[in-house]
Coordinates of C-alpha atoms and ligand atoms in Angstrom, one line a residue:
M1 CA 19.4 2.1 -12.6
A2 CA 16.6 4.1 -13.4
E3 CA 13.8 6.8 -12.6
L4 CA 10.4 4.7 -12.5
T5 CA 7.5 6.4 -13.8
L6 CA 3.9 6.1 -13.0
T7 CA 1.1 8.2 -15.4
D8 CA -2.4 8.1 -14.0
I9 CA -2.6 4.3 -12.8
A10 CA -5.4 2.9 -11.5
K11 CA -6.0 -0.5 -10.7
H12 CA -9.4 -2.4 -10.1
F13 CA -10.0 -5.9 -8.5
G14 CA -13.6 -5.9 -9.7
D15 CA -15.7 -3.0 -8.5
A16 CA -13.4 -2.6 -5.8
A17 CA -10.8 0.2 -6.7
A18 CA -6.9 -0.9 -5.4
L19 CA -5.5 2.1 -6.8
K20 CA -7.2 5.7 -8.4
S21 CA -5.2 7.7 -10.5
V22 CA -2.0 7.9 -9.6
T23 CA 1.1 10.2 -11.1
T24 CA 4.1 9.9 -9.7
T25 CA 8.0 9.7 -10.4
M26 CA 10.5 7.6 -8.5
R27 CA 14.2 9.2 -8.8
D28 CA 16.7 7.8 -10.4
G29 CA 19.0 5.9 -7.2
E30 CA 16.4 7.2 -4.2
F31 CA 15.1 5.6 -1.6
L32 CA 11.2 5.8 -1.8
A33 CA 9.2 4.4 0.9
L34 CA 5.4 3.6 0.0
L35 CA 3.7 4.2 4.1
G36 CA -0.4 3.9 4.7
P37 CA -2.8 2.0 6.2
S38 CA -3.5 -1.7 5.5
G39 CA -5.2 -1.7 2.8
C40 CA -4.6 1.7 1.1
G41 CA -2.5 -0.3 -1.8
K42 CA 0.9 0.2 -1.4
S43 CA 1.3 -3.6 -2.4
T44 CA -0.6 -3.4 -5.2
L45 CA 1.5 -0.1 -6.6
L46 CA 4.6 -2.4 -5.7
R47 CA 3.5 -5.5 -7.6
L48 CA 2.5 -3.2 -10.5
L49 CA 5.7 -1.9 -10.7
A50 CA 6.9 -5.5 -10.6
G51 CA 4.7 -6.6 -13.8
F52 CA 2.7 -9.2 -11.1
E53 CA -0.6 -7.1 -11.6
H54 CA -1.2 -5.0 -14.9
P55 CA -3.0 -1.9 -14.5
T56 CA -6.6 -1.3 -15.2
K57 CA -5.8 1.9 -16.3
G58 CA -2.6 4.3 -17.0
S59 CA 1.1 3.5 -17.8
I60 CA 4.4 2.5 -16.5
R61 CA 8.1 3.4 -17.7
I62 CA 10.9 2.3 -16.4
G63 CA 13.8 4.6 -16.9
D64 CA 13.0 5.2 -20.9
R65 CA 11.1 2.0 -21.6
E66 CA 7.7 1.8 -21.2
V67 CA 6.9 -1.5 -19.4
A68 CA 2.9 -1.5 -19.1
N69 CA 0.1 0.5 -20.6
A70 CA -3.7 -0.2 -20.2
A71 CA -4.8 1.3 -23.3
S72 CA -2.2 -0.3 -26.0
R73 CA -2.5 -3.7 -23.2
L74 CA 1.5 -3.5 -23.1
N75 CA 2.5 -5.6 -20.1
V76 CA 6.6 -6.7 -20.0
P77 CA 6.1 -9.8 -18.1
P78 CA 8.4 -9.6 -14.3
E79 CA 11.6 -11.5 -15.4
D80 CA 12.3 -8.8 -18.7
R81 CA 11.9 -5.5 -16.5
N82 CA 15.3 -6.4 -15.1
I83 CA 13.8 -5.8 -11.3
G84 CA 14.9 -7.2 -7.9
F85 CA 12.2 -8.0 -5.5
V86 CA 12.7 -9.0 -1.9
F87 CA 9.8 -10.0 -0.3
Q88 CA 9.5 -10.9 3.7
S89 CA 9.1 -14.7 3.1
Y90 CA 12.7 -14.4 1.5
A91 CA 11.7 -16.9 -0.9
L92 CA 15.4 -18.9 -0.9
W93 CA 15.7 -22.2 -2.2
P94 CA 16.1 -24.7 0.7
H95 CA 18.1 -26.9 -0.9
M96 CA 20.9 -24.7 -2.2
N97 CA 23.9 -23.1 0.1
V98 CA 24.2 -19.6 0.2
R99 CA 26.7 -19.1 -3.0
R100 CA 24.3 -21.0 -5.0
N101 CA 20.6 -19.1 -4.0
V102 CA 22.8 -15.9 -4.6
G103 CA 24.0 -16.9 -7.9
Y104 CA 21.3 -18.5 -9.4
P105 CA 19.8 -15.9 -11.3
L106 CA 23.1 -15.6 -13.2
E107 CA 22.7 -19.8 -13.6
I108 CA 19.6 -18.5 -15.3
R109 CA 20.9 -16.4 -17.4
R110 CA 23.8 -18.7 -18.0
L111 CA 27.3 -16.5 -17.7
S112 CA 30.4 -17.9 -17.4
K113 CA 31.3 -19.9 -14.3
A114 CA 34.0 -17.2 -13.5
E115 CA 32.1 -14.2 -14.2
R116 CA 29.2 -15.4 -11.6
E117 CA 31.8 -16.3 -8.9
A118 CA 33.6 -12.7 -9.0
R119 CA 29.6 -11.0 -9.0
I120 CA 28.7 -13.6 -6.1
D121 CA 32.3 -12.9 -3.8
A122 CA 30.9 -8.8 -4.5
A123 CA 27.6 -9.4 -3.6
L124 CA 28.6 -11.5 -0.2
A125 CA 31.0 -8.6 0.4
A126 CA 28.5 -5.9 0.0
T127 CA 25.9 -7.5 2.5
E128 CA 28.5 -8.6 5.1
L129 CA 27.9 -12.5 4.6
E130 CA 31.4 -13.6 3.6
P131 CA 31.7 -16.1 5.9
Y132 CA 28.4 -18.0 5.3
G133 CA 28.5 -18.8 1.7
D134 CA 28.6 -22.8 2.5
R135 CA 26.1 -22.5 4.8
M136 CA 22.2 -24.1 4.5
P137 CA 19.6 -21.5 4.8
S138 CA 18.2 -23.5 7.4
D139 CA 21.0 -22.6 9.1
L140 CA 20.9 -18.9 9.2
S141 CA 19.2 -16.3 11.5
G142 CA 16.1 -14.6 9.6
G143 CA 18.3 -11.2 9.2
Q144 CA 20.8 -13.2 7.6
R145 CA 18.2 -15.0 5.4
Q146 CA 17.3 -11.8 4.4
R147 CA 21.0 -10.5 3.7
V148 CA 20.9 -13.4 1.6
A149 CA 17.4 -12.3 -0.3
L150 CA 19.3 -9.1 -0.9
A151 CA 22.5 -10.4 -2.3
R152 CA 20.7 -12.4 -4.4
C153 CA 18.9 -8.8 -6.0
L154 CA 22.6 -7.7 -6.3
V155 CA 24.4 -9.8 -8.4
S156 CA 21.3 -9.1 -11.5
D157 CA 22.9 -5.7 -11.3
P158 CA 19.1 -4.6 -11.6
T159 CA 17.9 -0.9 -12.4
A160 CA 15.1 -1.2 -9.7
V161 CA 15.1 -3.0 -6.4
L162 CA 11.4 -3.4 -4.8
L163 CA 11.3 -4.8 -1.3
D164 CA 7.5 -5.9 0.3
E165 CA 7.6 -5.3 4.2
P166 CA 11.0 -6.8 4.0
L167 CA 11.6 -6.8 7.7
A168 CA 8.2 -7.5 8.9
N169 CA 9.1 -11.3 10.2
L170 CA 12.1 -10.1 12.1
D171 CA 12.1 -9.2 16.3
V172 CA 12.5 -5.6 17.0
A173 CA 16.4 -5.6 17.7
L174 CA 17.0 -7.3 14.6
R175 CA 14.8 -4.9 12.5
A176 CA 17.1 -1.9 13.7
S177 CA 19.8 -3.7 12.6
M178 CA 18.4 -4.7 9.5
Q179 CA 17.3 -0.7 8.7
A180 CA 21.4 0.0 8.5
V181 CA 22.1 -3.1 6.6
F182 CA 19.5 -1.7 3.9
S183 CA 20.7 1.9 4.3
D184 CA 24.6 0.6 3.3
F185 CA 23.4 -1.4 0.8
H186 CA 21.6 1.9 -1.2
R187 CA 24.3 3.8 -0.1
R188 CA 27.1 1.2 -2.0
T189 CA 24.7 0.2 -5.1
M190 CA 22.8 4.1 -5.4
A191 CA 20.0 1.2 -7.0
T192 CA 16.5 3.0 -6.9
M193 CA 14.9 1.6 -4.2
V194 CA 11.1 1.4 -3.4
Y195 CA 10.2 0.3 0.0
V196 CA 6.7 -1.0 1.2
T197 CA 6.3 -0.5 4.8
H198 CA 3.3 0.1 7.4
D199 CA 6.1 1.2 10.1
Q200 CA 6.4 4.6 9.8
A201 CA 9.9 4.7 12.1
E202 CA 11.3 2.3 9.6
A203 CA 10.2 4.8 6.6
M204 CA 11.5 7.7 8.4
A205 CA 15.1 6.1 9.3
M206 CA 15.8 4.5 5.2
A207 CA 14.2 6.7 3.0
D208 CA 15.0 10.1 1.4
R209 CA 11.4 10.3 0.6
I210 CA 8.0 8.5 1.7
A211 CA 4.8 8.6 -0.1
V212 CA 2.1 8.5 2.3
M213 CA -0.8 6.4 0.5
N214 CA -4.7 6.4 1.9
N215 CA -7.6 4.7 0.4
G216 CA -5.6 4.4 -3.5
V217 CA -3.9 7.8 -3.9
I218 CA -0.6 8.8 -2.8
V219 CA -1.6 11.8 -0.7
Q220 CA 1.8 13.8 0.1
L221 CA 5.0 12.4 -1.2
D222 CA 7.9 14.3 0.6
T223 CA 11.0 14.2 2.8
P224 CA 10.8 12.8 6.2
E225 CA 11.6 15.9 7.8
A226 CA 8.8 17.5 5.3
L227 CA 5.8 15.4 5.9
Y228 CA 6.5 15.7 10.1
A229 CA 7.0 19.8 9.8
R230 CA 4.8 20.6 6.9
P231 CA 1.8 17.8 6.2
R232 CA -0.6 19.2 4.3
S233 CA -4.0 17.2 5.3
R234 CA -5.2 16.1 8.3
F235 CA -4.6 12.5 7.4
V236 CA -1.0 13.1 7.1
A237 CA -0.8 15.1 10.3
E238 CA -2.3 12.8 12.6
F239 CA -0.6 10.1 10.7
I240 CA 3.3 10.6 10.7
G241 CA 4.5 11.4 14.1
E242 CA 3.0 12.8 17.4
G243 CA 0.7 16.0 17.7
A244 CA -3.2 17.0 17.6
V245 CA -4.9 18.8 14.5
V246 CA -6.9 22.0 16.0
P247 CA -8.9 24.3 14.2
L248 CA -7.8 27.7 14.1
T249 CA -9.9 31.3 13.3
G250 CA -9.8 34.3 11.5
A251 CA -6.2 33.8 10.0
I252 CA -4.4 36.9 8.6
Q253 CA -1.4 37.8 5.8
S254 CA 1.0 40.3 6.2
D255 CA 4.7 41.1 5.7
T256 CA 6.0 39.5 8.8
G257 CA 4.1 36.4 8.5
A258 CA 0.5 35.1 9.3
E259 CA -1.3 35.0 12.5
A260 CA -4.7 33.2 13.6
T261 CA -6.6 32.4 16.6
L262 CA -6.5 28.6 18.1
L263 CA -6.7 27.4 21.4
G264 CA -8.6 30.7 22.4
T265 CA -5.2 32.8 21.7
R266 CA -4.0 34.7 18.9
L267 CA -0.6 33.8 17.7
K268 CA 1.7 33.6 14.8
V269 CA 1.8 30.5 12.3
E270 CA 3.8 29.2 9.7
T271 CA 2.1 28.2 6.5
D272 CA 2.1 28.1 2.8
T273 CA -1.3 28.9 2.0
A274 CA -3.4 31.6 1.8
Q275 CA -6.7 30.2 3.8
P276 CA -5.4 27.8 6.7
A277 CA -8.0 26.2 8.4
L278 CA -6.1 23.7 10.8
A279 CA -2.7 23.5 12.7
C280 CA -0.7 20.9 13.6
L281 CA 0.6 20.8 17.0
R282 CA 3.7 19.1 17.7
P283 CA 5.3 18.0 21.5
E284 CA 7.7 20.4 20.7
N285 CA 5.2 23.3 19.7
L286 CA 4.0 23.1 23.5
T287 CA 6.3 24.4 26.0
I288 CA 5.3 23.8 29.6
A289 CA 5.3 27.4 31.4
E290 CA 3.2 28.7 34.2
T291 CA 3.1 31.9 32.5
G292 CA 2.0 30.3 29.2
D293 CA -1.3 31.6 27.8
I294 CA -3.1 28.2 27.4
R295 CA -4.3 26.5 30.4
A296 CA -4.7 22.7 30.2
R297 CA -5.6 19.1 32.4
V298 CA -3.2 16.2 32.0
E299 CA -5.1 13.5 31.3
R300 CA -2.3 10.7 31.2
V301 CA 1.5 10.4 31.5
T302 CA 3.9 8.2 29.9
Y303 CA 7.6 7.3 30.2
L304 CA 9.3 7.2 27.2
G305 CA 12.6 6.8 28.6
G306 CA 14.5 10.1 29.7
R307 CA 11.1 11.8 29.4
Y308 CA 8.0 11.5 30.0
R309 CA 4.6 11.9 27.2
L310 CA 1.7 14.3 28.1
N311 CA -1.9 13.8 27.2
L312 CA -4.0 16.9 27.9
T313 CA -7.1 18.5 27.5
A314 CA -6.6 22.3 27.1
A315 CA -9.1 24.7 28.7
S316 CA -11.1 25.2 25.4
G317 CA -11.9 21.2 24.8
E318 CA -9.1 20.0 22.7
A319 CA -6.8 16.7 23.1
L320 CA -3.1 17.9 23.1
V321 CA 0.3 16.0 23.1
T322 CA 3.5 17.0 24.5
Q323 CA 6.6 16.0 26.5
S324 CA 8.1 16.9 30.2
A325 CA 11.5 16.1 31.2
T326 CA 9.6 15.6 34.9
R327 CA 7.0 13.3 36.1
L328 CA 3.9 15.0 36.5
T329 CA 0.2 13.4 37.8
P330 CA -2.9 13.3 36.1
G331 CA -5.4 16.1 37.1
D332 CA -2.7 18.3 37.4
Q333 CA -3.5 21.9 36.1
I334 CA -0.6 23.4 33.7
G335 CA 0.4 26.3 31.3
L336 CA 1.4 26.4 27.9
A337 CA 3.4 28.4 25.6
L338 CA 2.9 28.3 22.0
S339 CA 5.3 28.3 19.7
A340 CA 4.5 29.0 15.6
P341 CA 2.9 25.9 14.7
W342 CA 2.2 24.8 10.8
A343 CA -1.0 25.5 9.5
F344 CA -2.8 24.1 6.4
A345 CA -6.0 24.3 4.4
A346 CA -8.9 22.0 5.6
A347 CA -9.3 20.3 1.9
Ligands
LIG1 P1 -1.3 -4.4 3.7 O1 -0.3 -3.2 4.5 O2 -2.6 -5.2 4.5 O3 -0.3 -5.3 3.3 P2 -1.6 -2.6 1.0 O4 -1.4 -1.3 1.4 O5 -0.5 -3.5 1.0 O6 -2.3 -3.4 2.7 P3 -3.1 -4.0 -1.1 O7 -2.9 -5.6 -0.6 O8 -2.4 -3.4 -2.1 O9 -3.0 -2.8 0.5 O10 -4.3 -4.1 -1.2 C1 -5.2 -2.8 -1.5 C2 -6.9 -3.1 -1.7 O11 -7.1 -4.1 -2.6 C3 -7.4 -4.1 -0.5 O12 -8.7 -3.8 0.1 C4 -7.3 -5.3 -0.9 O13 -8.2 -6.1 -0.3 C5 -7.6 -5.2 -2.1 N1 -7.0 -6.3 -3.2 C6 -5.5 -6.5 -3.3 N2 -5.2 -8.0 -4.0 C7 -6.4 -7.9 -4.3 C8 -6.2 -9.4 -5.2 N3 -6.1 -10.2 -5.9 N4 -8.2 -9.3 -5.4 C9 -8.9 -8.6 -4.8 N5 -8.9 -7.5 -3.9 C10 -7.4 -7.3 -4.0

């Protein structure tokens, strides 16, 4: 297993920049998700790591080994990078049964039969596919096929596994159970895994850290908890989780913490910058309380199962979101108490 290091990576397709100056390290053994809207450059980043694309600028290392360098035109081909791939489309051989599909990378490497069989058995056990060794891919469900693709990665003992939206073709229930399969796979192998998705629930459920991307750059790389609680930009605050971003004024730092004015009220804020300009109000920052300082009107009520989402408009005009245990009615006027929200700089 190995660390993956990208230094000042850019990738242009003609005049268009799919990636602009990405410098980052994916740690040895971590499960890292690349998350962002369509076209932000996630797949391009993964394809550069795999060696399917060559960088226009910058360099890539896998462990101690440089595998790509735009300046020296070094581009180690994919088959020499010892990396596993899992795609949306499974990419299984339709005429080979599960055992042969899983063992095929070892046939190419000319390992002995005994060694091959032992590695296939271990990979089938790790992906809970032992009963399916003799089945053909056409006789498997989508989730089982994706497990075959994972098992095939595993036999080669790769330094890293790259996954490009591997669950996108599966229905919602199967996606949830496959998330557990990927998490177990990661725990057992401790492979460095880089997982592309545009589904934040999926990224939150599995990843140790998430690189949030937009317009060809990584805008924040953090744990799921930190991205949610301490976003560093409006983009991340709005992209991750629910909530509202509102402006604040008159921020003052003192020994007892920071305070500022937002929604027409003076209150404590959590921040690590001297000049916060925006605050991120998560539903849990807003508690319905008749005595609350902030007045708001209920605009929309959505049942979430056991609780309701309330879309609100504050008296000062901002759109807010909170949750309630009971059903309210659009048009209701409510009071809100605000607990210290996270505040960050505008740029
Ligand atoms: P999605 O979630 O839709 O798959 P993505 O974040 O993976 O999107 P990329 O596929 O990396 O995005 O594409 C980034 C940008 O680069 C897009 O604007 C895309 O159109 C462009 N791009 C990607 N591959 C090529 C190519 N081979 N030729 C030209 N442009 C490309």
